[in-house]
PDB file of C-alpha atoms in Angstrom:
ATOM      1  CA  UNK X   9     -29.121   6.675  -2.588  1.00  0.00           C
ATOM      2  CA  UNK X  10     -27.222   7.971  -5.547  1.00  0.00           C
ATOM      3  CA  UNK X  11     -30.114   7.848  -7.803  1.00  0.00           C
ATOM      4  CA  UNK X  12     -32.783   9.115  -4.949  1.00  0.00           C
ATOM      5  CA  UNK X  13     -30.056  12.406  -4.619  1.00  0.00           C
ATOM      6  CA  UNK X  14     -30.648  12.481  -8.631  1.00  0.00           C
ATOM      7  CA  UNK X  15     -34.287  13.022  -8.970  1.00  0.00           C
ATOM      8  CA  UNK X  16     -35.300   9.321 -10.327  1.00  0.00           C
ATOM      9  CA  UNK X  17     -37.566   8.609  -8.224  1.00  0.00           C
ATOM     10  CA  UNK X  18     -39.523  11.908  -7.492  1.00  0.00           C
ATOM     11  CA  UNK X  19     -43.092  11.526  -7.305  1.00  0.00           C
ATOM     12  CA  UNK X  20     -42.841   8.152  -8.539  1.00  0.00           C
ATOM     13  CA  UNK X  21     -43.422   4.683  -6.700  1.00  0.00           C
ATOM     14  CA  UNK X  22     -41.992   2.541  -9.152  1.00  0.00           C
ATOM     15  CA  UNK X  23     -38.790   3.136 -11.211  1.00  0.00           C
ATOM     16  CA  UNK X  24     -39.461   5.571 -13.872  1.00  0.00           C
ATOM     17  CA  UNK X  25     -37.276   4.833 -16.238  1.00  0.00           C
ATOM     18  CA  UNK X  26     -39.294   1.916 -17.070  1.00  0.00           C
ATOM     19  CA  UNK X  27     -42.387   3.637 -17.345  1.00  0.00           C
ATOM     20  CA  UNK X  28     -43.804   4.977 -21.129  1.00  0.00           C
ATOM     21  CA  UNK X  29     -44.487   8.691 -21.111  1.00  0.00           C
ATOM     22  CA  UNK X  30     -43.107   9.067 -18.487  1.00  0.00           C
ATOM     23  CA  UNK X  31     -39.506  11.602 -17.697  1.00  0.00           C
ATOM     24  CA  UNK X  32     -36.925  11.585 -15.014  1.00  0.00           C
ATOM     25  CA  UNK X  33     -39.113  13.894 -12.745  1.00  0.00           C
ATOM     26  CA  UNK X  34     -42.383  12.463 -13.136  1.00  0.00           C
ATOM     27  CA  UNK X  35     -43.258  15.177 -16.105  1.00  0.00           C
ATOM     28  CA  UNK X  36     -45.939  13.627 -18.324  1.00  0.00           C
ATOM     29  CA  UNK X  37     -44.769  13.303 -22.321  1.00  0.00           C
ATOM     30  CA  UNK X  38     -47.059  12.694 -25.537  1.00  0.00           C
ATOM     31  CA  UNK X  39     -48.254   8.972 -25.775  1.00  0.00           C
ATOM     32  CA  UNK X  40     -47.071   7.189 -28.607  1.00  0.00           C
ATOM     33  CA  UNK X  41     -49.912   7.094 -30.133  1.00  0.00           C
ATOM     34  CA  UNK X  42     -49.881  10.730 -30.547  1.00  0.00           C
ATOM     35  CA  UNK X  43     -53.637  10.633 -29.851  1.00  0.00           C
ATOM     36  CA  UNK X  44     -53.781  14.328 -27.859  1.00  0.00           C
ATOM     37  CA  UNK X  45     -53.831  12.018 -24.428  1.00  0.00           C
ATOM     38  CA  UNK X  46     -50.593  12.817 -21.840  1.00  0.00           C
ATOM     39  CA  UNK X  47     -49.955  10.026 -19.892  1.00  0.00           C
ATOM     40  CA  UNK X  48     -48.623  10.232 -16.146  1.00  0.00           C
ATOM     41  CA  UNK X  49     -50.247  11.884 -12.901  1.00  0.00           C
ATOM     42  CA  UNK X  50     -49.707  15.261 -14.206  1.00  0.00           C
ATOM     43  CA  UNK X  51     -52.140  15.027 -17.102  1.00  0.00           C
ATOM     44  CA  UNK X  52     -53.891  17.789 -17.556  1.00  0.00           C
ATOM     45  CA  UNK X  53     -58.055  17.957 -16.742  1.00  0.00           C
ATOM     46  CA  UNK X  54     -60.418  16.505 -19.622  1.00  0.00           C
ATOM     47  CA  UNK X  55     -60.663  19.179 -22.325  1.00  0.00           C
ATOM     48  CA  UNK X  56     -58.016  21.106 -21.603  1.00  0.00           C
ATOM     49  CA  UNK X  57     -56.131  19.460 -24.647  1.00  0.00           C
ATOM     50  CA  UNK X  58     -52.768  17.493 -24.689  1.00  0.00           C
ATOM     51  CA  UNK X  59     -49.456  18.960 -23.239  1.00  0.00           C
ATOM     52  CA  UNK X  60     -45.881  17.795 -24.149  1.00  0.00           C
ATOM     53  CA  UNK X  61     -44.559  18.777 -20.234  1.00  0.00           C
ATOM     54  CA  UNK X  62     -40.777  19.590 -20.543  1.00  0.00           C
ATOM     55  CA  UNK X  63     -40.436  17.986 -23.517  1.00  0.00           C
ATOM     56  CA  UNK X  64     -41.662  18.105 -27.085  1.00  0.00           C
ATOM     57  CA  UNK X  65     -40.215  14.436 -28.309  1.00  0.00           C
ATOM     58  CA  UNK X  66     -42.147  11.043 -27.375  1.00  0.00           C
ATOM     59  CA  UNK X  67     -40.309   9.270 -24.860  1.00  0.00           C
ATOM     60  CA  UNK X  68     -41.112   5.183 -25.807  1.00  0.00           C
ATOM     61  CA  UNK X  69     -40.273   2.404 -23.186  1.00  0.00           C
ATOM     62  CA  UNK X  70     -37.140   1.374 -24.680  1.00  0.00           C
ATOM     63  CA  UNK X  71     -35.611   4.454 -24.685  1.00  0.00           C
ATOM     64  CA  UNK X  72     -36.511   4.948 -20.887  1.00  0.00           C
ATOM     65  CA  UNK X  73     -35.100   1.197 -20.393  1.00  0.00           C
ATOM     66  CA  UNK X  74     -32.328   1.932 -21.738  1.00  0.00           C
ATOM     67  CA  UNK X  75     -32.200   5.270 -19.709  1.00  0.00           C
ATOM     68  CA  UNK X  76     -32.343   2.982 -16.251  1.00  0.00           C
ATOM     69  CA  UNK X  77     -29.793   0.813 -17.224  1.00  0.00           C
ATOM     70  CA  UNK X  78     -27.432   3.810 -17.836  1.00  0.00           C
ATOM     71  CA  UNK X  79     -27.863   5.485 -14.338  1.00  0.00           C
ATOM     72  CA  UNK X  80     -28.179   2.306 -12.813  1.00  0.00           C
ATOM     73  CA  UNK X  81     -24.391   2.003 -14.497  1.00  0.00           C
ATOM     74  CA  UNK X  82     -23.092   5.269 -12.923  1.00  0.00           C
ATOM     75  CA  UNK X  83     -24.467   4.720  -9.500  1.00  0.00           C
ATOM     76  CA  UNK X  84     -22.380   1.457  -9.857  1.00  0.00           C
ATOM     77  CA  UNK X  85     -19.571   2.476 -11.149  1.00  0.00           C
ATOM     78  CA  UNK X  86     -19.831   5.717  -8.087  1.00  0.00           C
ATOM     79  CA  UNK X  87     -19.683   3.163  -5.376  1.00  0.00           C
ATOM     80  CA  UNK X  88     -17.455   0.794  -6.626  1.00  0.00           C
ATOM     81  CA  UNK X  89     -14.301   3.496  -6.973  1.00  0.00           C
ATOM     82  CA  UNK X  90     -15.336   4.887  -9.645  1.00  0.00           C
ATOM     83  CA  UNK X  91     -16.248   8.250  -8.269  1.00  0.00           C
ATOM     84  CA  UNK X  92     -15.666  10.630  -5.312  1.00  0.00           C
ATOM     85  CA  UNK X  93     -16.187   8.603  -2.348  1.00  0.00           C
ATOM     86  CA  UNK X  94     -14.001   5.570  -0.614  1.00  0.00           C
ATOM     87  CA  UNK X  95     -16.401   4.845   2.534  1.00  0.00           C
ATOM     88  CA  UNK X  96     -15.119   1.703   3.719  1.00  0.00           C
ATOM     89  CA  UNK X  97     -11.474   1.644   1.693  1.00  0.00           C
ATOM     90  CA  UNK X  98      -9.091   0.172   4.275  1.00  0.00           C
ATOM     91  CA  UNK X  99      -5.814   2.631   4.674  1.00  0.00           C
ATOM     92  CA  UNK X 100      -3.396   0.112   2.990  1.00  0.00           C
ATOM     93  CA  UNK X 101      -5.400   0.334  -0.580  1.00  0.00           C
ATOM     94  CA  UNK X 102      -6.005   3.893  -0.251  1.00  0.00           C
ATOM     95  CA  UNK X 103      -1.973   4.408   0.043  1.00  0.00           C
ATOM     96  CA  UNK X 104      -1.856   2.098  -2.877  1.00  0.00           C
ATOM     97  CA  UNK X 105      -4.027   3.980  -4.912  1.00  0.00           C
ATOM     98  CA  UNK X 106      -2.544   7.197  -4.325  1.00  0.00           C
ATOM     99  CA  UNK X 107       0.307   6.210  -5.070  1.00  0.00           C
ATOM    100  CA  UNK X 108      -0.803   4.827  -7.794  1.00  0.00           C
ATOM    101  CA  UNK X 109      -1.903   8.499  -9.206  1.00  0.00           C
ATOM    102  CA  UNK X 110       1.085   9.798  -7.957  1.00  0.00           C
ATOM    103  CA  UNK X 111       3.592   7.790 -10.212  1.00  0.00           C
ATOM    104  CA  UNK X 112       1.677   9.075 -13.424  1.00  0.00           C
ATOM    105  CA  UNK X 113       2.595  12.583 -12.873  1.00  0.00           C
ATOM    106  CA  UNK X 114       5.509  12.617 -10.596  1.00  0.00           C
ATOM    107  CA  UNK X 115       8.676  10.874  -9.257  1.00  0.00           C
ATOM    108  CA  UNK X 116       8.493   8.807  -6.400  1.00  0.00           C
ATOM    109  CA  UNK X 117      11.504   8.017  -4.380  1.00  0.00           C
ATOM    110  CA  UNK X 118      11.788   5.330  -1.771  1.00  0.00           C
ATOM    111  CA  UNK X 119      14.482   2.934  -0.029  1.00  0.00           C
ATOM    112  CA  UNK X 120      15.230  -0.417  -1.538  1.00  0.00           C
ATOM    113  CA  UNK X 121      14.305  -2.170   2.130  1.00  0.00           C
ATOM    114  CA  UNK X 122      12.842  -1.395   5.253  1.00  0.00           C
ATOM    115  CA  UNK X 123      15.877  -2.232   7.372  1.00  0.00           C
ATOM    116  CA  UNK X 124      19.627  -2.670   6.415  1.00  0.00           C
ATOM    117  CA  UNK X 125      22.171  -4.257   8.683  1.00  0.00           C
ATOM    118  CA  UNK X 126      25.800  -3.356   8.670  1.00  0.00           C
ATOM    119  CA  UNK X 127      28.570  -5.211  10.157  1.00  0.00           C
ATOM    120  CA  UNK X 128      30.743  -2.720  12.340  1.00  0.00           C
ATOM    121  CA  UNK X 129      33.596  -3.093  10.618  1.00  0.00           C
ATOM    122  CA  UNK X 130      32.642  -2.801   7.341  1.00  0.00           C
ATOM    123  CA  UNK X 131      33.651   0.895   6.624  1.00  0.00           C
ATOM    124  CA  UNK X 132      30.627   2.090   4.764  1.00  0.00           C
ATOM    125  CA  UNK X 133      27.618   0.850   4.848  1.00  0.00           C
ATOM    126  CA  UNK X 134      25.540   1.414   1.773  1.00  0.00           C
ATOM    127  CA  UNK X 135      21.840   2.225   1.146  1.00  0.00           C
ATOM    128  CA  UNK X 136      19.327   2.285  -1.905  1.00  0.00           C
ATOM    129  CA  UNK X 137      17.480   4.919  -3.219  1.00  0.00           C
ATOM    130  CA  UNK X 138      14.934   3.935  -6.025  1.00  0.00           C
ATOM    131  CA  UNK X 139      12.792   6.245  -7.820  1.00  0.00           C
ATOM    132  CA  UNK X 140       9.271   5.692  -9.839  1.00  0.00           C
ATOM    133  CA  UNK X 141       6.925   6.941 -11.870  1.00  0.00           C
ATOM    134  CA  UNK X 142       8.098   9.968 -13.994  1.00  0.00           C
ATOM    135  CA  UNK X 143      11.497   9.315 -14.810  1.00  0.00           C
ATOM    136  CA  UNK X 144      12.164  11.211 -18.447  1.00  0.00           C
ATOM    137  CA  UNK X 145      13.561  14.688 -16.720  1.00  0.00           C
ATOM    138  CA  UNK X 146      15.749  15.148 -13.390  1.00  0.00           C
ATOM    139  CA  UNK X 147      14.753  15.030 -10.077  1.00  0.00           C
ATOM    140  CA  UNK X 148      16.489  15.600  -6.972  1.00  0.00           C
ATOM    141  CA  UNK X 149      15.456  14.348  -2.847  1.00  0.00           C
ATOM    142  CA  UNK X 150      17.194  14.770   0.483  1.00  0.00           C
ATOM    143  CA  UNK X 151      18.888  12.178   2.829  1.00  0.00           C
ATOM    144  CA  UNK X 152      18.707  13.029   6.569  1.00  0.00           C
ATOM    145  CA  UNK X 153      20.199  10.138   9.214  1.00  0.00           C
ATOM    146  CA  UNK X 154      18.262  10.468  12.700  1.00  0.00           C
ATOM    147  CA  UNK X 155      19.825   8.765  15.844  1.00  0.00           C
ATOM    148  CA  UNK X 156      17.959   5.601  17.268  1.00  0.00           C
ATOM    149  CA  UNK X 157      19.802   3.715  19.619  1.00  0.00           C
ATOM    150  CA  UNK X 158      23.332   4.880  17.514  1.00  0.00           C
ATOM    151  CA  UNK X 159      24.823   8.367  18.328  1.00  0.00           C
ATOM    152  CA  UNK X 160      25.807  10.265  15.152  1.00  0.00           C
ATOM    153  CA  UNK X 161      29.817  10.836  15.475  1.00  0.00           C
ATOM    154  CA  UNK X 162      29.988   7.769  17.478  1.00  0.00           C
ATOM    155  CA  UNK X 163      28.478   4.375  15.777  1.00  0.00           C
ATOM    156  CA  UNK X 164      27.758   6.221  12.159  1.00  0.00           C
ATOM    157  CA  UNK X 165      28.428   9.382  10.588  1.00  0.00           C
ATOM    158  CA  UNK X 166      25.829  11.980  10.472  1.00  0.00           C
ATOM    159  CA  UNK X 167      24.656  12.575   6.578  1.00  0.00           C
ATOM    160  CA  UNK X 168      22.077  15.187   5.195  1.00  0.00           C
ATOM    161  CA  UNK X 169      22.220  15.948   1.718  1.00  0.00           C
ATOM    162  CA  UNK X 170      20.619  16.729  -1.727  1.00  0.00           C
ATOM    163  CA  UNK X 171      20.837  13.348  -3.838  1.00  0.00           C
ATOM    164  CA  UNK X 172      20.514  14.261  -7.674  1.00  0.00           C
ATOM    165  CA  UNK X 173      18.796  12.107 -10.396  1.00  0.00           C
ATOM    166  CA  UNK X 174      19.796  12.472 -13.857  1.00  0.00           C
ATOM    167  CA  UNK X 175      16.812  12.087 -16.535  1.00  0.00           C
ATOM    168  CA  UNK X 176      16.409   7.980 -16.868  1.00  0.00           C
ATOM    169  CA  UNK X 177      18.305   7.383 -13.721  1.00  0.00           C
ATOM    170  CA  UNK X 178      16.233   5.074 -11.430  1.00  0.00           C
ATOM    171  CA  UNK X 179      18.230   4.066  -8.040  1.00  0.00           C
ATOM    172  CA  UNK X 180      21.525   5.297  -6.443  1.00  0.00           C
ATOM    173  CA  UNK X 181      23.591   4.072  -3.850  1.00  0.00           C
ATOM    174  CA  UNK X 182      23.880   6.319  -0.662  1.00  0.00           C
ATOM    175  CA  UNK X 183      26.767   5.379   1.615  1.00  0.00           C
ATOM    176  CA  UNK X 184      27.008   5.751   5.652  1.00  0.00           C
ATOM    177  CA  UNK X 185      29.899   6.100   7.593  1.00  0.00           C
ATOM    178  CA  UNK X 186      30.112   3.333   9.752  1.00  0.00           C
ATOM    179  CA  UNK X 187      32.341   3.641  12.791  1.00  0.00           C
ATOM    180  CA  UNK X 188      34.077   1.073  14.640  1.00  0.00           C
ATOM    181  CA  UNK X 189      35.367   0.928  18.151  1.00  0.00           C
ATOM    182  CA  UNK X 190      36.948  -1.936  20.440  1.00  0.00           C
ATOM    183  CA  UNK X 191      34.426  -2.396  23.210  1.00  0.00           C
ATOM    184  CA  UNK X 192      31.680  -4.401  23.267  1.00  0.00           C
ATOM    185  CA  UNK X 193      28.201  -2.903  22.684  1.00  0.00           C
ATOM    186  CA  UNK X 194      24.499  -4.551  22.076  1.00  0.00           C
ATOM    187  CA  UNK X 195      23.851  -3.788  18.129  1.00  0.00           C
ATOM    188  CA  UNK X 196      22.852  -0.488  17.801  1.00  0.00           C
ATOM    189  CA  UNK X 197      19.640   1.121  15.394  1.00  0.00           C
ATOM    190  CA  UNK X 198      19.923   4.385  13.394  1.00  0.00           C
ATOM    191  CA  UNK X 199      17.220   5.572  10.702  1.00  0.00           C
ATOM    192  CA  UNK X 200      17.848   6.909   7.004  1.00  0.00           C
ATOM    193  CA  UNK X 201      14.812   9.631   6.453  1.00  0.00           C
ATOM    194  CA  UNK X 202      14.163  10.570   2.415  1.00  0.00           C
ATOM    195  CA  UNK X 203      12.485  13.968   2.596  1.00  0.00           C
ATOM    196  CA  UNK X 204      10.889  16.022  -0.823  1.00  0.00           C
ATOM    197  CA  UNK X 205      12.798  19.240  -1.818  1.00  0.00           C
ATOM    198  CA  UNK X 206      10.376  19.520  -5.011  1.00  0.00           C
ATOM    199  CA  UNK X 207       7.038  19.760  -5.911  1.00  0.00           C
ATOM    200  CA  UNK X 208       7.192  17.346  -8.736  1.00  0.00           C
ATOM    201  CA  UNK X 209       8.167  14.564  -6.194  1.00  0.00           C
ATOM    202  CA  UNK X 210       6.678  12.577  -4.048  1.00  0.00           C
ATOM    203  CA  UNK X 211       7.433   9.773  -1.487  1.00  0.00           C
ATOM    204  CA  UNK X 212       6.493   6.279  -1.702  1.00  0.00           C
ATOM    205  CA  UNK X 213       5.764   3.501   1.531  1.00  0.00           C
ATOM    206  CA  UNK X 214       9.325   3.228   2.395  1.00  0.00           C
ATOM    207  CA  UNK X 215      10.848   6.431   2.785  1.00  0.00           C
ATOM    208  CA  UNK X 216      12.071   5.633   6.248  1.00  0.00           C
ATOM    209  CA  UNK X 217      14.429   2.751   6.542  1.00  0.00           C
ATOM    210  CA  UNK X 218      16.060   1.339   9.978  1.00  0.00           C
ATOM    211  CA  UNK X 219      19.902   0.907  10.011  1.00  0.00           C
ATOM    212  CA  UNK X 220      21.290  -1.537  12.267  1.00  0.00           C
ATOM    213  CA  UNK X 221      24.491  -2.094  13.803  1.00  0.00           C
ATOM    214  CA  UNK X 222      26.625  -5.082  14.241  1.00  0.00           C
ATOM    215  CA  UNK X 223      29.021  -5.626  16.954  1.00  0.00           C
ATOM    216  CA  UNK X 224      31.937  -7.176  16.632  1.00  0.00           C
ATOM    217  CA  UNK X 225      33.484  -7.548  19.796  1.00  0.00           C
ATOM    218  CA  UNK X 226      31.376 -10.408  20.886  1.00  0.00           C
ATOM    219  CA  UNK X 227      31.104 -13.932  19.599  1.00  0.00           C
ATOM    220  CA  UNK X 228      27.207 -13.008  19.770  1.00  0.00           C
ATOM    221  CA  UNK X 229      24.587 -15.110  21.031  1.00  0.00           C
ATOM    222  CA  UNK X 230      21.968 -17.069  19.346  1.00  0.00           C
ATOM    223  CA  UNK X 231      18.525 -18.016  18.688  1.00  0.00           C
ATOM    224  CA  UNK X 232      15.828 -18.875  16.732  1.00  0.00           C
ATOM    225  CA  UNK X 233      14.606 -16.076  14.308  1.00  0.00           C
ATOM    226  CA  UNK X 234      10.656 -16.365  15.464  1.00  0.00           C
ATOM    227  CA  UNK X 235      10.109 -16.171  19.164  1.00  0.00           C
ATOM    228  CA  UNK X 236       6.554 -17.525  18.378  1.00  0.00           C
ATOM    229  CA  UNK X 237       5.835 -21.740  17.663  1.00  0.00           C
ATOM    230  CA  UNK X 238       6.037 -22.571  14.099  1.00  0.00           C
ATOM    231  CA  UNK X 239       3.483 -24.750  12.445  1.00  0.00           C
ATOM    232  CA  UNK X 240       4.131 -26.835   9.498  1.00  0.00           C
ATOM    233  CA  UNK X 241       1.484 -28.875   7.356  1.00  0.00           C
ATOM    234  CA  UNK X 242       2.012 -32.915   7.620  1.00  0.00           C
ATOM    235  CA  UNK X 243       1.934 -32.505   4.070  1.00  0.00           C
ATOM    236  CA  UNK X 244       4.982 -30.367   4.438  1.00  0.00           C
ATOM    237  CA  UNK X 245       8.649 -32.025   2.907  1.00  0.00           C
ATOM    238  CA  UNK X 246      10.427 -30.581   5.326  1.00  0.00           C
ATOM    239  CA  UNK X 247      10.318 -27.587   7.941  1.00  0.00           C
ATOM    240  CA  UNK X 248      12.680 -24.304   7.837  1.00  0.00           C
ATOM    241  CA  UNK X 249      13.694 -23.007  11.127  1.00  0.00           C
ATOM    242  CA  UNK X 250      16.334 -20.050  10.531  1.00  0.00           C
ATOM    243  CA  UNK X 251      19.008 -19.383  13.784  1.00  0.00           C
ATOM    244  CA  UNK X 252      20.104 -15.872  14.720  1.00  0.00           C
ATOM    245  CA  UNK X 253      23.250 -14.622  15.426  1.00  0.00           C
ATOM    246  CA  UNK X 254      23.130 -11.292  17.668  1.00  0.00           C
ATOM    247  CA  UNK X 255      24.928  -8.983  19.592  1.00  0.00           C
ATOM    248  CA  UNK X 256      28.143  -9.648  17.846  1.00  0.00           C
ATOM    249  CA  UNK X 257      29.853 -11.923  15.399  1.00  0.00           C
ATOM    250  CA  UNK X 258      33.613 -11.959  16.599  1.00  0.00           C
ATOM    251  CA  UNK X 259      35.606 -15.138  15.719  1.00  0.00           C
ATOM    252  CA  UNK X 260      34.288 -18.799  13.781  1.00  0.00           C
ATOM    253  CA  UNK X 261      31.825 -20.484  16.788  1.00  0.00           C
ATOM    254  CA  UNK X 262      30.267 -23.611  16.481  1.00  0.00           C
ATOM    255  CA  UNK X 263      26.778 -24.263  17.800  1.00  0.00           C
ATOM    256  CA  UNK X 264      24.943 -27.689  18.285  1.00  0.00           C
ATOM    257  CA  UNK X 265      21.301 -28.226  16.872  1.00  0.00           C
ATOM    258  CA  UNK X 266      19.546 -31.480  18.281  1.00  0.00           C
ATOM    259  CA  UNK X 267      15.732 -32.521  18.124  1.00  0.00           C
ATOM    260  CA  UNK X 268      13.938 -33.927  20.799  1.00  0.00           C
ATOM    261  CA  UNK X 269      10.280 -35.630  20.755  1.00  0.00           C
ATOM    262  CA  UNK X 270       7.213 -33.593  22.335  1.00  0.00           C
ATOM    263  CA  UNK X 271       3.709 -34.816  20.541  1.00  0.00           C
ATOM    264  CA  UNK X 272       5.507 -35.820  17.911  1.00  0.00           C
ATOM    265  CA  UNK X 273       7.450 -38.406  17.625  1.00  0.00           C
ATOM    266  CA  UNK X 274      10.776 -38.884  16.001  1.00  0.00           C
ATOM    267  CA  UNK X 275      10.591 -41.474  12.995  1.00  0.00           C
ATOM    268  CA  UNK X 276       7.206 -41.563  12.987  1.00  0.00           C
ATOM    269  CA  UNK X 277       6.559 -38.140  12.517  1.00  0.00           C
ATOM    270  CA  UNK X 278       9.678 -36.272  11.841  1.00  0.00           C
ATOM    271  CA  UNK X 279      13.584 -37.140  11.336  1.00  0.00           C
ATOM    272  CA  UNK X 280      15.742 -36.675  13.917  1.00  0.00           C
ATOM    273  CA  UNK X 281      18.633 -34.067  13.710  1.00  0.00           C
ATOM    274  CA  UNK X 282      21.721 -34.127  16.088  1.00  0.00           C
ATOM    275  CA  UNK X 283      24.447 -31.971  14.220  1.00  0.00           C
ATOM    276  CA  UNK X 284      26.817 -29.078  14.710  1.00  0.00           C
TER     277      UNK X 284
END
């Protein structure tokens, strides 16, 4: 298609780039022979003598070869990224690749994780803020705390503010007021927002991060991390399973862990566990 938009194959059936005498739009050149004879369908009529077309130089195979191979380069290198179009680039590697671009010219500022968790009484709970790309000059971004399941004043403190990056400087810490009370609540969500206050910065995938609260008040309740059935290979040494604690962490608890045999078969395909 790219070549067709190009003119190489106007008024030609076969490639003609790999045709002697023969130019990019079909315009008949001297024969190397240099006889008086054109070559290609726009000779002129017997005895009309020879014309050179659009061009006054002979234009031999090899050259035209080499020609081919050349566009037949570009059109490749068009399609595969190379030039203006992305038909078919999934979302994920286009954000990759513009953000790519981005860190060569400017900063890019992002949170150190997608989610934080915070015990309530901790005090503070802290964030990070890293920054990419250009780093030799300083750069500044804003902080801005939204309300998710938390109410600002209540379970956090509120916080939006200008965070300042020296020249060099490549992550800060951002603390959060986190506020404790006596009753007994579910764990509570809040959301850290980074938000550009220059033109020479950008943001990068993770410039929202989810803050969640811990309650205290509770001895919590637990389960297994994944809702969903884990598989494990029978190749496999052995199999992690992680247990959650939730909705509160008050006090030392003991809980009791014990296998029992479905399909398979304690012994004979797995070691029993019975252990607190």
């Amino acid at each position: 298609v790219w070549l067709a938009d190009n003119g190489y194959f106007k008024r030609e059936s076969v490639h003609p780039e790999i045709k002697e005498g023969v130019d990019g739009e079909g315009i008949s050149t001297p024969s190397p022979a240099g006889n008086g004879v054109t070559t290609g369908h726009n000779a002129p009529p017997a005895g009309q003598g020879a014309t050179s077309g659009r061009r006054n130089s002979v234009i031999t195979a090899a050259e035209r070869n080499a020609n081919f191979f050349k566009h037949r380069q570009q059109a490749r290198a068009f399609f595969m990224g190379g030039g203006s179009r992305n038909d078919g680039e999934d979302e994920e590697t286009k954000l990759a690749r513009e953000l790519a671009n981005a860190e060569k010219f400017h900063s890019v500022f992002q949170f150190g994780s997608m989610q934080y968790a915070f015990m309530e009484t901790i005090g503070s709970g802290v964030v990070k803020v890293l920054r990419q790309g250009q780093t030799n000059s300083a750069a500044t971004v804003k902080i801005v705390t939204s309300d998710g399941t938390a109410k600002a004043g209540k379970a956090y403190g509120q916080k939006e503010e200008i965070m300042e990056f020296a020249a060099g400087e490549t992550e800060k810490d951002c603390p959060i007021q986190i506020i404790h009370d006596d009753e007994w609540n579910q764990d509570l969500d809040f959301y850290v927002e980074l938000q550009t206050v220059e033109k020479s910065t950008k943001l990068g995938r993770m410039a929202k991060t989810c803050c969640t609260i811990i309650d205290m008040d509770s001895p919590g309740v637990f389960s297994w991390l994944s809702e969903e059935p884990q598989y494990f290979l029978s190749s496999d040494s052995r199999a992690l399973l992680v247990l959650e604690r939730r909705k509160g962490c008050k006090g030392v608890v003991s809980i009791r862990v014990k296998s029992e045999d479905a399909n398979g078969k304690a012994g004979e395909h797995f070691l029993p566990i019975d252990q607190v």
